[in-house]
Structures are given as C-alpha cells and as structure tokens.
Coordinates of C-alpha atoms in Angstrom, one line a residue:
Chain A
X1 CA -20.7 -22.7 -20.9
X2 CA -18.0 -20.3 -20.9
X3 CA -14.9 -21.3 -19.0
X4 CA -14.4 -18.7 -15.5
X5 CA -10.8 -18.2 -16.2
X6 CA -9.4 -18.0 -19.5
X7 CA -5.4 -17.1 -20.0
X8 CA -5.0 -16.0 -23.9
X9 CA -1.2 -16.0 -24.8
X10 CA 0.5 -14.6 -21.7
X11 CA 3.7 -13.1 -21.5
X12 CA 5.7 -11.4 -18.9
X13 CA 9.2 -10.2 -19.6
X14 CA 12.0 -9.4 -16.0
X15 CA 14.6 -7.3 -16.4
X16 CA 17.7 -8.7 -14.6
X17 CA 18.4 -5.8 -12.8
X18 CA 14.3 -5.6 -11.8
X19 CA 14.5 -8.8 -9.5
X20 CA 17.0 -6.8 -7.5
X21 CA 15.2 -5.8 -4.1
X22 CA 15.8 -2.2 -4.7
X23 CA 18.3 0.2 -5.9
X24 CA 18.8 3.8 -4.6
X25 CA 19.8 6.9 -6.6
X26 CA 23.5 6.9 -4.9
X27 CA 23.7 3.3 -6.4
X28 CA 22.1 4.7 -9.7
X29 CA 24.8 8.1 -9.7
X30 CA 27.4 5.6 -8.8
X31 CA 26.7 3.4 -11.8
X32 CA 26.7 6.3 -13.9
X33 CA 29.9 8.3 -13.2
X34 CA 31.3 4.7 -13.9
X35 CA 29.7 4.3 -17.4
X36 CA 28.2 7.4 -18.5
X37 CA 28.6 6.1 -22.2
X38 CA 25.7 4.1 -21.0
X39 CA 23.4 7.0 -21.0
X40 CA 24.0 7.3 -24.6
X41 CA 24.2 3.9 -25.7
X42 CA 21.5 2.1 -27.6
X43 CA 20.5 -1.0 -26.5
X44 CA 20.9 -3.8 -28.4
X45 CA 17.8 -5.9 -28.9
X46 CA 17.9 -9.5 -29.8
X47 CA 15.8 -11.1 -32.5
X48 CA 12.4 -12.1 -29.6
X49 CA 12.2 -8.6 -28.3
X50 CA 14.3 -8.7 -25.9
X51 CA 17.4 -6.5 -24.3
X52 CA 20.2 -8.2 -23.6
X53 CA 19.4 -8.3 -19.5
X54 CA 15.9 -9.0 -20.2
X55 CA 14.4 -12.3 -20.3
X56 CA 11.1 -13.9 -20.5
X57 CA 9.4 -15.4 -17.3
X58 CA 6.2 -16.6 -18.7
X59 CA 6.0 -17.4 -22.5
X60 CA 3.1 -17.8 -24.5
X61 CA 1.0 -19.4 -22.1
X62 CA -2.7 -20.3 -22.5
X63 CA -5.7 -22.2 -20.8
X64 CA -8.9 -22.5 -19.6
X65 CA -10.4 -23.4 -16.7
X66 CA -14.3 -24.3 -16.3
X67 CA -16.5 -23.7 -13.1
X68 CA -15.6 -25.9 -10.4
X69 CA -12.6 -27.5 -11.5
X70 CA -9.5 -27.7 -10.0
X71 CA -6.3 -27.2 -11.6
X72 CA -2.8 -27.7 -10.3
X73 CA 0.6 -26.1 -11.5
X74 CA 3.7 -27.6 -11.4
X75 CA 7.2 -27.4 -12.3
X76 CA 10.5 -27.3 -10.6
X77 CA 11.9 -23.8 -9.3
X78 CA 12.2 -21.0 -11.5
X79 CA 10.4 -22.0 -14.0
X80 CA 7.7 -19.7 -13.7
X81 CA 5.1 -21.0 -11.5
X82 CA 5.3 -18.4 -9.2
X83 CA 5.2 -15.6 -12.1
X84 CA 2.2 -16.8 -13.4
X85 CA 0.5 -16.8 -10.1
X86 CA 1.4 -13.3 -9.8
X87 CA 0.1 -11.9 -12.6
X88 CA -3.5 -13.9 -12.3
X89 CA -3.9 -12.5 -8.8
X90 CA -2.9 -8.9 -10.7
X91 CA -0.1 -8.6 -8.9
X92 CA 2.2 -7.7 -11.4
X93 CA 1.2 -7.0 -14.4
X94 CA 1.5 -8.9 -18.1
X95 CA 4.2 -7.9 -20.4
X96 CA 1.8 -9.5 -23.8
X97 CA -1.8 -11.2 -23.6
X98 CA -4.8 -11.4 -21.5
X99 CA -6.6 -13.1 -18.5
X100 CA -10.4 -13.1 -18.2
X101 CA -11.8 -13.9 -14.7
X102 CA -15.5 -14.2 -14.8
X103 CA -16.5 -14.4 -11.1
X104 CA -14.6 -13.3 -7.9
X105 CA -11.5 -14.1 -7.2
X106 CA -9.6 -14.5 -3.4
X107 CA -5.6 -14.7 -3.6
X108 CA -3.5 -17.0 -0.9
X109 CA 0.0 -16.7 -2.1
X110 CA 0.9 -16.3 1.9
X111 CA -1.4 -17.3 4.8
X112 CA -1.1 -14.6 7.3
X113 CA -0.9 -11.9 4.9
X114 CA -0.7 -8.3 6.4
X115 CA -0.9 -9.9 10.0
X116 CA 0.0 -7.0 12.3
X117 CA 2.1 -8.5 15.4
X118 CA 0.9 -5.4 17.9
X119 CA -2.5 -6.4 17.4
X120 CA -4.6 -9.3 19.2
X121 CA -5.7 -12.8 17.4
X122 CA -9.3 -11.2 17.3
X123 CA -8.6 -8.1 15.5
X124 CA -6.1 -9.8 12.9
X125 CA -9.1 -11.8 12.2
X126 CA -10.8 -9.1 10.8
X127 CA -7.7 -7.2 8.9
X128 CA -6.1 -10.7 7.5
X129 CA -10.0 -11.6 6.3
X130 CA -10.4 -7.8 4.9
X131 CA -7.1 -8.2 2.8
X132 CA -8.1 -11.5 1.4
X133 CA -11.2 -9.7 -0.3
X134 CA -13.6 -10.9 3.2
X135 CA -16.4 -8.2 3.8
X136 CA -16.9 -7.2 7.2
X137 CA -20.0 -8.9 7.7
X138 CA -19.0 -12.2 6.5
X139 CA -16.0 -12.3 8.7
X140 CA -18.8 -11.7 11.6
X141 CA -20.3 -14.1 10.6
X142 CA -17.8 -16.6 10.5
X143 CA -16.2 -15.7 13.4
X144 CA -16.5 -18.4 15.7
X145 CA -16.2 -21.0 12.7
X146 CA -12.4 -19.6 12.0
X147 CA -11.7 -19.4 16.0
X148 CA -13.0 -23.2 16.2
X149 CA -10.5 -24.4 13.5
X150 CA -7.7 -22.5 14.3
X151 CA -7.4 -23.6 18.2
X152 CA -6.5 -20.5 19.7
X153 CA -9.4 -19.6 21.4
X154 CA -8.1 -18.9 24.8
X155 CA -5.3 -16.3 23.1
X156 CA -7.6 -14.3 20.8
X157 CA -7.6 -11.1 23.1
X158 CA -3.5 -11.2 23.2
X159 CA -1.4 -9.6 20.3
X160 CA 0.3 -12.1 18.2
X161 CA 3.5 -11.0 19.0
X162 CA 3.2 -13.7 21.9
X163 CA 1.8 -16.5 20.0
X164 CA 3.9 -19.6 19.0
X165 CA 4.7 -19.9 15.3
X166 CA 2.2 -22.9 14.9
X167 CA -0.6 -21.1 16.9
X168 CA 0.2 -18.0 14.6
X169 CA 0.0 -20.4 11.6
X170 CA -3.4 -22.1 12.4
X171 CA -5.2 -18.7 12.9
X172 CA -3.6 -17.5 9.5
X173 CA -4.6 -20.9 8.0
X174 CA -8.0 -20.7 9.5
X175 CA -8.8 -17.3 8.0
X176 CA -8.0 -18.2 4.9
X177 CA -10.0 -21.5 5.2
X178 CA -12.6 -19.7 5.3
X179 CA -12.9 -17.9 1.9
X180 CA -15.4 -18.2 -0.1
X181 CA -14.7 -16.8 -3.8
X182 CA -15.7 -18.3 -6.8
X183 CA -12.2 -18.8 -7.9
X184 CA -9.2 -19.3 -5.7
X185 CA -5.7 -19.0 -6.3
X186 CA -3.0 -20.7 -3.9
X187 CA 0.3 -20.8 -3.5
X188 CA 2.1 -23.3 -1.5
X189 CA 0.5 -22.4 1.6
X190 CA 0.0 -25.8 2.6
X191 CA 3.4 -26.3 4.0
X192 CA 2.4 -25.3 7.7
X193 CA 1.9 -26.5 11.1
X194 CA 2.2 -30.1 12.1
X195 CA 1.4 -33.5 10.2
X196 CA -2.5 -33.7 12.0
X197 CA -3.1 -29.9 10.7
X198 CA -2.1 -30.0 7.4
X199 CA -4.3 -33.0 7.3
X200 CA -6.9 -30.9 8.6
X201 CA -6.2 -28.0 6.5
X202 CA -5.9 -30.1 3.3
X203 CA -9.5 -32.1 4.2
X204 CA -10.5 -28.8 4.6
X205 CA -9.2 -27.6 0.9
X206 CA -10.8 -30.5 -0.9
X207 CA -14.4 -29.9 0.9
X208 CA -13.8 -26.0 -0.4
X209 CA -13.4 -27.5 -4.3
X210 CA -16.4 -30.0 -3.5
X211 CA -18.4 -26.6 -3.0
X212 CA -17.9 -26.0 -7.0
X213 CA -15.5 -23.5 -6.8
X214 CA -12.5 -23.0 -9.3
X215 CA -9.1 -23.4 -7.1
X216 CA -5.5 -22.8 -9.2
X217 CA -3.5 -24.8 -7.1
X218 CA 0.5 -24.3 -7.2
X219 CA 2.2 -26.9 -5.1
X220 CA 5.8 -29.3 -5.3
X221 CA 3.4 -31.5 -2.8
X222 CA 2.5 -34.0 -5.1
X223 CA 0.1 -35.9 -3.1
X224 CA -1.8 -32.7 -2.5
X225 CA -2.0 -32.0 -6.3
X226 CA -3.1 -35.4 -7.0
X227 CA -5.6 -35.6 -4.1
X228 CA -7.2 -32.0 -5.3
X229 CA -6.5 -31.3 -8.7
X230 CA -8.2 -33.0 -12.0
X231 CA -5.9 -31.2 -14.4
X232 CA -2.7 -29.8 -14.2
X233 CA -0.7 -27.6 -16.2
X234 CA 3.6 -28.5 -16.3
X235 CA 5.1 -25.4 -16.9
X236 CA 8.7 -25.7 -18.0
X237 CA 10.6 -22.3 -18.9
X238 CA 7.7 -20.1 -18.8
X239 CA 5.6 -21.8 -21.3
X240 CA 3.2 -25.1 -20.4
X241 CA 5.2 -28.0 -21.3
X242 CA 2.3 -30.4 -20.9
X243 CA -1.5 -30.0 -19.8
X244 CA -4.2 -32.6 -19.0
X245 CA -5.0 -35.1 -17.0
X246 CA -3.5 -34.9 -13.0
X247 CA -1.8 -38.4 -12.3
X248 CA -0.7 -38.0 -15.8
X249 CA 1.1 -34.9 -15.5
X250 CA 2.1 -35.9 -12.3
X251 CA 4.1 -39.1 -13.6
X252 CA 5.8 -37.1 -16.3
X253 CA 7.2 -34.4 -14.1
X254 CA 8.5 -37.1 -11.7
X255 CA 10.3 -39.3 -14.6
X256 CA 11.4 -36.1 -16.2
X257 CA 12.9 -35.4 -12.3
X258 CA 14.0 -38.8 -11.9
X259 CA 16.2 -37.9 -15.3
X260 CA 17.7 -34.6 -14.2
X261 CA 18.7 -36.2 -10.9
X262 CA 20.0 -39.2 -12.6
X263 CA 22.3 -36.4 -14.8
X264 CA 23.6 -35.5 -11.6
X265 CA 24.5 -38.4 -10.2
X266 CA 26.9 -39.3 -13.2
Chain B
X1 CA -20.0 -10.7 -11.2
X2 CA -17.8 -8.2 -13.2
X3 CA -15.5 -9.5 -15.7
X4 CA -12.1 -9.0 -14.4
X5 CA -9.9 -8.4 -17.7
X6 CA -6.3 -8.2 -17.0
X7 CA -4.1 -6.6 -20.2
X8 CA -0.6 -5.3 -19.8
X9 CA -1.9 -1.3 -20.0
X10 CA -5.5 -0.9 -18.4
X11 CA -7.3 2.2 -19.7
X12 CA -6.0 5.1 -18.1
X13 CA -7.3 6.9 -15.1
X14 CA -6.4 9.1 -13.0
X15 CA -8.3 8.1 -9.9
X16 CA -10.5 5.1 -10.5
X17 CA -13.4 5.6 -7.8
X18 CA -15.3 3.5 -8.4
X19 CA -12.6 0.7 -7.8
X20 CA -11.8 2.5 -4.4
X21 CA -15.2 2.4 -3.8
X22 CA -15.5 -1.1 -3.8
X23 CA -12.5 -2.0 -1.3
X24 CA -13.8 0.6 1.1
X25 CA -13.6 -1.9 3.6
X26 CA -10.1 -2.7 3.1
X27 CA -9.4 1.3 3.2
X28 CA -11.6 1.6 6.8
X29 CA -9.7 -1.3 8.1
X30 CA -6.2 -0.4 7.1
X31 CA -7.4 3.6 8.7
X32 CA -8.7 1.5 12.0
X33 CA -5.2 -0.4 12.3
X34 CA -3.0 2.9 11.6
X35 CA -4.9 4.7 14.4
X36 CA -4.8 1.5 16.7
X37 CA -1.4 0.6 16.6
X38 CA -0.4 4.5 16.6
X39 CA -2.0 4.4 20.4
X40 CA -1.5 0.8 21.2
X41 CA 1.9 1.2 21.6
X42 CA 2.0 4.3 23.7
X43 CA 1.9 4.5 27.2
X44 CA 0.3 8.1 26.9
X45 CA -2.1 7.3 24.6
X46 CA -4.0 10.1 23.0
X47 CA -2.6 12.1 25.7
X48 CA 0.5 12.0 23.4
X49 CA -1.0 13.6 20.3
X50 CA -1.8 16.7 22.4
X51 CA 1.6 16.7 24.0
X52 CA 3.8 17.3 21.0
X53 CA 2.1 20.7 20.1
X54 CA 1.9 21.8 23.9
X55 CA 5.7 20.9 24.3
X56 CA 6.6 22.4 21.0
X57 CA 4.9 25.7 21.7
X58 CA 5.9 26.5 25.0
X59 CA 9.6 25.5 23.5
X60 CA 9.4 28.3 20.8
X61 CA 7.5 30.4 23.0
X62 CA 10.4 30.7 25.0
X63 CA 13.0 30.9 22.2
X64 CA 11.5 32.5 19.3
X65 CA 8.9 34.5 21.2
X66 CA 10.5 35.9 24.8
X67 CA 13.4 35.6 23.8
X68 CA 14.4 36.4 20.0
X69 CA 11.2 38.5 20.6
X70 CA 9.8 37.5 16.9
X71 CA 6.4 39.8 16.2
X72 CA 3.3 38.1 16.1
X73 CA 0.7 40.8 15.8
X74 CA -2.1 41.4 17.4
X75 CA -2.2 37.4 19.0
X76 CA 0.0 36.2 22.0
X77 CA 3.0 35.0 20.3
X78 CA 1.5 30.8 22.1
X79 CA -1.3 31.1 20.5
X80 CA 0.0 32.7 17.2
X81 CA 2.6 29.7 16.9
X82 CA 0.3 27.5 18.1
X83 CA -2.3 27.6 15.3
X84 CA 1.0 27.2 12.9
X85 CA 2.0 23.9 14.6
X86 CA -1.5 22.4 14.8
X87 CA -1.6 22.5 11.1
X88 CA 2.4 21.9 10.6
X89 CA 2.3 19.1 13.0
X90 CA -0.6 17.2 10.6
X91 CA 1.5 18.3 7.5
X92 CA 4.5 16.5 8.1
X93 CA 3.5 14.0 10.6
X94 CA 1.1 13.0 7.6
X95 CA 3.6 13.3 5.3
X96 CA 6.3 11.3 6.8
X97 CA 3.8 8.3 7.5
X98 CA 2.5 8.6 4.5
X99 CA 5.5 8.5 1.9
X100 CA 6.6 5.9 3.4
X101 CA 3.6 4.0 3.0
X102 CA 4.4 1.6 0.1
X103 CA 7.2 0.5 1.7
X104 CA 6.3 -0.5 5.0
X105 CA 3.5 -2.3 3.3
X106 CA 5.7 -4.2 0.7
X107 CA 4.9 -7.5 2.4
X108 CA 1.6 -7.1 1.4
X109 CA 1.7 -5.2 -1.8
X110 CA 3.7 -8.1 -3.0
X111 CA 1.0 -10.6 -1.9
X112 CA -2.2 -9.6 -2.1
X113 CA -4.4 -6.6 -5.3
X114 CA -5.5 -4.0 -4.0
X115 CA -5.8 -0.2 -4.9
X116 CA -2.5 1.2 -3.3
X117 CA -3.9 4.6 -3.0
X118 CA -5.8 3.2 -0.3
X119 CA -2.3 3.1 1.7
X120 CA -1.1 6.5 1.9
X121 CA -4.6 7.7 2.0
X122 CA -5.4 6.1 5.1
X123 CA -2.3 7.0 6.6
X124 CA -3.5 10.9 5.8
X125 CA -6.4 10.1 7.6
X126 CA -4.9 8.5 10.9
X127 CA -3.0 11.9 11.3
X128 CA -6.5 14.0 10.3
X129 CA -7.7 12.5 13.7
X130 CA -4.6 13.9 15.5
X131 CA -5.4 17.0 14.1
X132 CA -9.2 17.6 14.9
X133 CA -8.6 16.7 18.2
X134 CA -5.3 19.5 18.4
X135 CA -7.4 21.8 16.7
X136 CA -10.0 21.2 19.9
X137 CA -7.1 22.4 21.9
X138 CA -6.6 25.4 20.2
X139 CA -9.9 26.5 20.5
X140 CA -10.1 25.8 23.6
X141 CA -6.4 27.6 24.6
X142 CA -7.9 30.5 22.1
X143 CA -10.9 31.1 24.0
X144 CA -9.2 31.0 27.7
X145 CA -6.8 33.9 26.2
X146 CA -10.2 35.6 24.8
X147 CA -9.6 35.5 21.0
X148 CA -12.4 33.6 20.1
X149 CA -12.1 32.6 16.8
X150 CA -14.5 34.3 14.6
X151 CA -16.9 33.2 12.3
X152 CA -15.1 32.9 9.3
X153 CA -13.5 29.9 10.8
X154 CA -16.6 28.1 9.3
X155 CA -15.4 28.6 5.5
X156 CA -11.6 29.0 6.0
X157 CA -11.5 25.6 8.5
X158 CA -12.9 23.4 5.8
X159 CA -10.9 24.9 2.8
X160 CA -7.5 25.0 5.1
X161 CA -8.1 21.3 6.1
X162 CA -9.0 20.4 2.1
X163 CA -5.8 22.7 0.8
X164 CA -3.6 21.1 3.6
X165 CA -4.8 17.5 2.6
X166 CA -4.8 18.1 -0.9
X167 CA -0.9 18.9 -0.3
X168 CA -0.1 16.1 1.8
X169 CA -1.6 13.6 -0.6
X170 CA -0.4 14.8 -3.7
X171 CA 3.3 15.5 -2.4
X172 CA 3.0 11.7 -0.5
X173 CA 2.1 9.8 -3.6
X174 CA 5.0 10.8 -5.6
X175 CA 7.5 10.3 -2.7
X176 CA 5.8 6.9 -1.7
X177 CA 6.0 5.9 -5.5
X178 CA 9.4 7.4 -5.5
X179 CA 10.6 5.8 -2.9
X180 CA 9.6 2.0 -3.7
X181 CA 12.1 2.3 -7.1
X182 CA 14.8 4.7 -4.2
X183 CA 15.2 4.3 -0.9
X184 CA 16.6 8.0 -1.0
X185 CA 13.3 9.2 0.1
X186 CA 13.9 7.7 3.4
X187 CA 16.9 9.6 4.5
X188 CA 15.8 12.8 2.6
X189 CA 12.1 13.4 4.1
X190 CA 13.2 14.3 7.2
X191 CA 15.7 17.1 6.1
X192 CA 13.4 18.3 3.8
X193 CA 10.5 18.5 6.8
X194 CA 12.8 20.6 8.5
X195 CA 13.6 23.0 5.5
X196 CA 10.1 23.1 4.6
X197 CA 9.4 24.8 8.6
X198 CA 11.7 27.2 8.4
X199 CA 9.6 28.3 4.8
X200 CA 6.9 28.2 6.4
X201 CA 5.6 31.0 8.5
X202 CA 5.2 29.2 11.9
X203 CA 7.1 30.7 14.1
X204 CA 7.6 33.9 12.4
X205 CA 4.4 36.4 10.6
X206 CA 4.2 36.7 7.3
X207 CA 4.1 40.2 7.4
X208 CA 7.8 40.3 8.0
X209 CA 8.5 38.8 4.2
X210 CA 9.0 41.3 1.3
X211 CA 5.7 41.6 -0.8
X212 CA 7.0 39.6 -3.5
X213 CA 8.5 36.7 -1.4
X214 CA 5.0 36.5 -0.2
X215 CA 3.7 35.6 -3.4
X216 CA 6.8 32.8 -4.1
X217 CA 6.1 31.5 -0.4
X218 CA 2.3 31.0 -1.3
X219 CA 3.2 28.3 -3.9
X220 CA 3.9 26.5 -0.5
X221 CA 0.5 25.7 -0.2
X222 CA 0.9 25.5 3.9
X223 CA 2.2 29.6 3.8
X224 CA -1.7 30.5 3.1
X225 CA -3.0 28.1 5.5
X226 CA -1.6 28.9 8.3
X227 CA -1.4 32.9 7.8
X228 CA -5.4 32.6 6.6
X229 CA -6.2 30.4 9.7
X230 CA -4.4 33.0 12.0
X231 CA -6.8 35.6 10.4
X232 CA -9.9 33.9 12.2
X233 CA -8.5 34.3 15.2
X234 CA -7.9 38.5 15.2
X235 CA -10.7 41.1 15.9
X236 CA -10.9 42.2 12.3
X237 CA -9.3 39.8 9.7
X238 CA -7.8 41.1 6.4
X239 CA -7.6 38.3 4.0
X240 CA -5.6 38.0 1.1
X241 CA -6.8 36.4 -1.7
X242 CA -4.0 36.6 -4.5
X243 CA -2.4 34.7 -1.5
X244 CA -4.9 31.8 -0.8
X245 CA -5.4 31.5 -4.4
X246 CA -1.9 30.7 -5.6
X247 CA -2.1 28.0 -3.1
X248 CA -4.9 26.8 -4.2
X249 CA -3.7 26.0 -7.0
X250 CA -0.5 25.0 -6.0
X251 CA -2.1 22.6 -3.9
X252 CA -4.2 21.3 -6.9
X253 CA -1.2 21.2 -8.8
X254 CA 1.1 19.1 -6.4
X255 CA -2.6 16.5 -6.1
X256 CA -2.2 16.1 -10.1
X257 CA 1.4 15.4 -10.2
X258 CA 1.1 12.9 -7.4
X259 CA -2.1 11.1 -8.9
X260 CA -0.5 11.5 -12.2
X261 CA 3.1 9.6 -11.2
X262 CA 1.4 7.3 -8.9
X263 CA -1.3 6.4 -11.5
X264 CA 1.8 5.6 -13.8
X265 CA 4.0 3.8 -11.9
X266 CA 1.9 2.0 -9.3
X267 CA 1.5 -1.2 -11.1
X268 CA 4.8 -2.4 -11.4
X269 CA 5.5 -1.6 -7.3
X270 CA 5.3 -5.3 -6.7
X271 CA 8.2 -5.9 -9.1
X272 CA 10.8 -3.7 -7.9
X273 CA 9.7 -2.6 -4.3

C-alpha cells in the first residue's frame, strides 16, 4: 500500500526581514537613501545556501504516513512545527523537496476561519464550512448535526457579533467537527471553550480518526497527543529529531524539557 | 482522488481554470457574503446603490452642466453624465474593493489554500450587481427623456461591460498583489481614482479633446466605453473604431500584466502579507 502523505526532503528557508508583518515603499525609500551602497552590494552567501538574514525553518525533513493513522507533531516554540504545517496545507510554499497527498485534504490551523461578525450563526455555517473545503450540499446536510453540537441553536438567526466568545467558539468548533476529508491537518485548535467541551470536542476528534482517516496532529497538549496519535514526529530546529512510537516520543520530549528547565533553574 | 503534489515552483500558468473551477463554491460563497454584508449594513439597502449615481448627477448637473455650461451634444447634459457615472461608479467602486482584496482577507489567506483569484474576482462581481441594476436606471431615466437607447446597445453593452471588467481585474490583481508586499496602495488608490475621473470623459465629451489626445486617452480603456456607450443613446451613432480598438487592447493588456504579476507573486502572500 502506498502511504497517503509522503514528505520527501523538505525545506523551507525565511528571510528575517520576511516575518516582518509588512513593509511599505516609504519604509523601503527610507532604508535606501540610508544605504544605497546596498543596492549595489553582493550578498554574501554562507557555505548551506544561505544569506546572511536568511535561515532555515524546516530542514531536511521526511516521512510517511499510511491511511488511517494518526500522527502527532511536537516540539517546543519555534522550532518549526508551525512551518511545516504550513507548507502541507499549501500555505506557503517549500523552499527544496516535495509533499504527495494522495486523497483530500481539509486544513484547521484556526477554528472559525473567515467567520464574518455582521453575519448570523446560520449563514457562517455555510461560509466557515465552504472555506474548510465543505460543499454546499454536505453542509445541508449536516446542518442540524453541527447546530446540535455546537449549542447555539436559539442564536443561529443573530450575527455573531453578539455571541459570547465560548458560544462563538463551539459553533467554529462544531463546523469543523464535522469534516470529513481523507486527511486532516490540525493545529492546536483544541485549546477552546471550557473543560466539558474540549472533552466533547476531543471524544469527538478520536471518533473522527476511528473513521480511518489520516489526522496530522500538532499540539503542546500532551495528553491529547497520546490519547490520538500512534506516532509522532519531534521536530527540533527544523529537522525531525526523533520519529516513532507516541508515548515514546512523548517521554523524550518531556525529559529533554525537564533538562532545559533544569538549565534554567541553575 | 487527485494526487496533490506540492514542489517549490508548480508548472506555470497563467490562469489555472480548472483549479478555479473546482472551488466554485468557495468563489459563489465569498460573491454571496460581499453582496450581503455590502447591504446588511445599510439602512438604505439597495436603495443606496441607486442613490450615489442620482446624487452625483444632479451634483454635476448643476456644476458642470448649468453652470460651467460643459457641451454634451446632442443628449441632456443628466443623462449624458449619467451614462459616464454608471460605468465610472462600477470602475472604481470595483476597483477600490477589489485591490484591497488580499488584504482584508489576510486572516484567511494565512489559514486556509485556496485560489486567491477567487478574492478580487468576487469582489468585481459584487459591484457588477450594482451596476446592472444602475444601468436599469438609466434606461429607464433614458427613456422618460425619449432617447431610447438604440439597438446597438445589444453588441456595445456586452463588449463595454467585458472591456470595463477586463480593466478592473487586470489593474486590481496587480495593486491587490502589490499591496500585500506595500501598504502604499492603500493611501494611493483613492488619489489615483480621482485623477483617473478627471481623464476620463465623464463629465466633459470627447469631442472637445484634440484628435491625437483622443487616441492617448483611449489607452484608458474606460475613455472608449463610456464615449461608445453614449453613442447608443443618440439618433444616429458615429462610432469610432481606431478608438474602441486601442482599448481593447489596452484592456487586454492591463488583464495580462495583472494575471501575469499575480500569477508570480501570489504564492508567497501568506509569508509577507
């Protein structure tokens, strides 16, 4: 059998300057008129390919996943995770390598995605669902399931300007609940509502991987990954420090946590 | 299923249809919210698509018309600057939503795949309802000042709507794209809206430009549209088509450079926008 996502040596360089949230032209002139040897200058490059503000997010990483498993990433901030979940959901693009996806693919790296605030519970049911990848029909059809789970029913003809932040969150979560790709990517969406909902939501998550669906699941809730994943990737740097089994993964990351923390402490 | 392969440089395209085709939901839905919150939040409603072309005519009617007494041939100077603002009020209406389409979408674009195109294509279309129903109202205020519009209106309607939006999109995908990498665009749009009025022969004819100025002012693609589309409306229309076809293909060449810089640059928007 051929595995439904394969990742083949992926790379993905950041320029320094690139993670800034924008730049205008007056900011541009400006740095200019201050430099202009700039202009001119060659950039020096260093001996991996890089300029000298460039750097590499994701580094030579590869794996595979088969149909219906479930794999977790972790690693601790800026280390890449979130890079890497970019570029499978083709987000960004890769800087070197290539990703095969061989079935459909739904993308939660935010519940609530798109949600318009003018616009009533029932109608962000349909435009949240059509931006997660939902057809029109489907979301019909799975209307009233969504509305059940998410416990808003009284409020879906008012515009979600005047819903509470939890009621907002359950109708995102709901939606996206409710996908049903072959492979599913998530981001720490986990992390909302109360203690009973996330319970809800997280029952819900590990019925969805029952079904035999491929979920990439990035999380620093290590009960979640352990309760869903079977395999987990460590990612360290950019690259995948360690890849198998979950509970061992999991126990590595937290003694090699235990050890930073312990650096602090001295 | 397809095979999704992602590489760091996908073949190249100009416009990848079939793609499009197959988030044609997503496009409908994101044209259905545009229009809905467009109205939502107005008090007026639809009443207030058809009041910005009323006021604005009986404004210049008054200024450019009765009182700077500005020629407008054969038509009543309200109608003649009438059938200019109908298509100038699509233009850059359009135009303005359109550009800035990447940008008020960033939450999303960061988020979620999707064809961007779809974005500043659907805003076109919101502002393409606007216009059919303004365009009602001109034939309507046509025909109550008897100048039916003739029937030429049935060839030169379709091509002025496909040169207009052929404009609009191609000029909105490079200022969208330009404006995720500067913010510039912002602040400029507006200024150059206004310039591109005064360039454009709304409130004055054509006929009062030197015979070679003509020619320059047809590379604005709107020039032709609006002097072709007052045509229709007169008892015997001259048209002229060293005119329409410089636009034409002015038009077509504004589309290319938009789907060409768009095409180039839309990949990395999540990075930078």
């Amino acid at each position: 059998m051929k595995p439904i996502i394969e990742v083949r040596h992926l790379y993905k360089k950041y320029r320094i300057g690139m993670i800034l949230p924008y730049y205008t032209l007056r900011d541009k002139l400006a740095e200019l008129s201050r430099k202009p040897v700039n202009l001119f200058k060659k950039k020096k490059m260093s001996d991996d390919g890089l300029l000298e503000d460039e750097f590499w997010a994701l580094r030579d990483v590869s794996f595979n996943a088969m149909p219906g498993e479930a794999i977790g990433i972790i690693g601790r901030n800026g280390m890449g995770k979130s890079t890497l979940l970019k570029v499978l959901c083709r987000i960004t693009p890769p800087t070197r390598g290539e990703i095969r996806l061989r079935g459909s693919v739904a993308s939660l790296l935010e519940i609530g995605t798109g949600f318009q605030q003018e616009m009533t519970g029932r109608e962000n049911v349909f435009l949240n669902g059509a931006i997660l990848g939902m057809k029109q029909k489907e979301i019909k059809r799975k209307f009233d399931e969504i509305v059940a789970f998410s416990e808003v029913e009284k409020f879906l003809d008012t515009p979600v300007k005047h819903y509470s932040s939890g009621m907002y969150m359950r109708l995102a979560f709901a939606i996206a609940a409710h996908l049903d790709p072959e492979i599913l990517i998530v981001d720490e969406v986990l992390a909302v509502g109360d203690a009973s909902f996330q319970k809800k939501c997280l029952g819900k998550m590990e019925s969805t991987t029952y079904e035999g669906r491929t979920v990439i699941f990035v999380s620093h809730n290590m009960d979640a990954v352990s309760g869903l994943c079977n395999k987990t990737i460590l990612i360290r740097n950019g690259s995948v420090a360690a890849i198998g089994e979950t509970d061992k993964i999991v126990r590595l990351y937290k003694k090699e946590n235990l050890d930073s923390s312990a650096k602090i402490h001295l | 299923m397809k095979e999704i392969i992602i590489r760091p440089k996908p073949k190249w395209q100009l416009v990848d249809f079939e793609e499009i085709w197959r988030y044609r939901e997503l496009f409908y839905i994101f044209t259905w919210r545009d229009i809905k919150i467009r109205y939502r939040q107005t008090v007026l409603g639809i009443v207030y698509v058809v009041f910005q072309p009323v006021v604005n005519m009986i404004i210049f009617t008054v200024f450019f018309g009765n009182l700077a007494k500005i020629p407008s041939g054969n038509l009543p100077y309200a109608l003649f600057v009438l059938i200019g603002l109908v298509f100038w009020n699509f233009f850059s209406g359009a135009l303005a939503r359109a550009s800035d389409s990447m940008v008020s979408n960033e939450s999303m674009i960061k988020k979620v795949y999707f064809p961007k195109i779809i974005l500043p294509l659907s805003a076109i279309i919101t502002f393409l309802f606007d216009f059919v129903i303004n365009f009602l109202l001109l034939v309507i205020f046509a025909a109550v000042l008897g100048h039916l519009p003739s029937l030429w209106i049935l060839v030169v309607l379709p091509l002025a709507i496909l040169v207009t939006g052929c404009t609009i999109a191609g000029v909105s995908f490079l200022l969208s794209s330009l404006n995720v990498k500067y913010r510039d665009v912002r602040n400029v749009l507006p200024f150059l809206i206004q310039v591109i009025l005064f360039l454009t022969p709304i409130i004055y004819p054509l006929s009062i430009v030197s015979d070679r100025n003509k020619y320059i002012m047809a590379l604005n693609p709107m020039t032709s549209v609006v002097e072709t589309m007052r045509m229709v409306f007169q008892k015997n229309p001259v048209f002229n088509p060293i005119l329409i076809l410089i636009s034409v293909f002015s038009a077509l060449f504004f589309l290319y450079l938009g789907l060409w810089y768009f095409q180039k640059t839309e990949r990395y928007f999540a990075d930078i926008v």
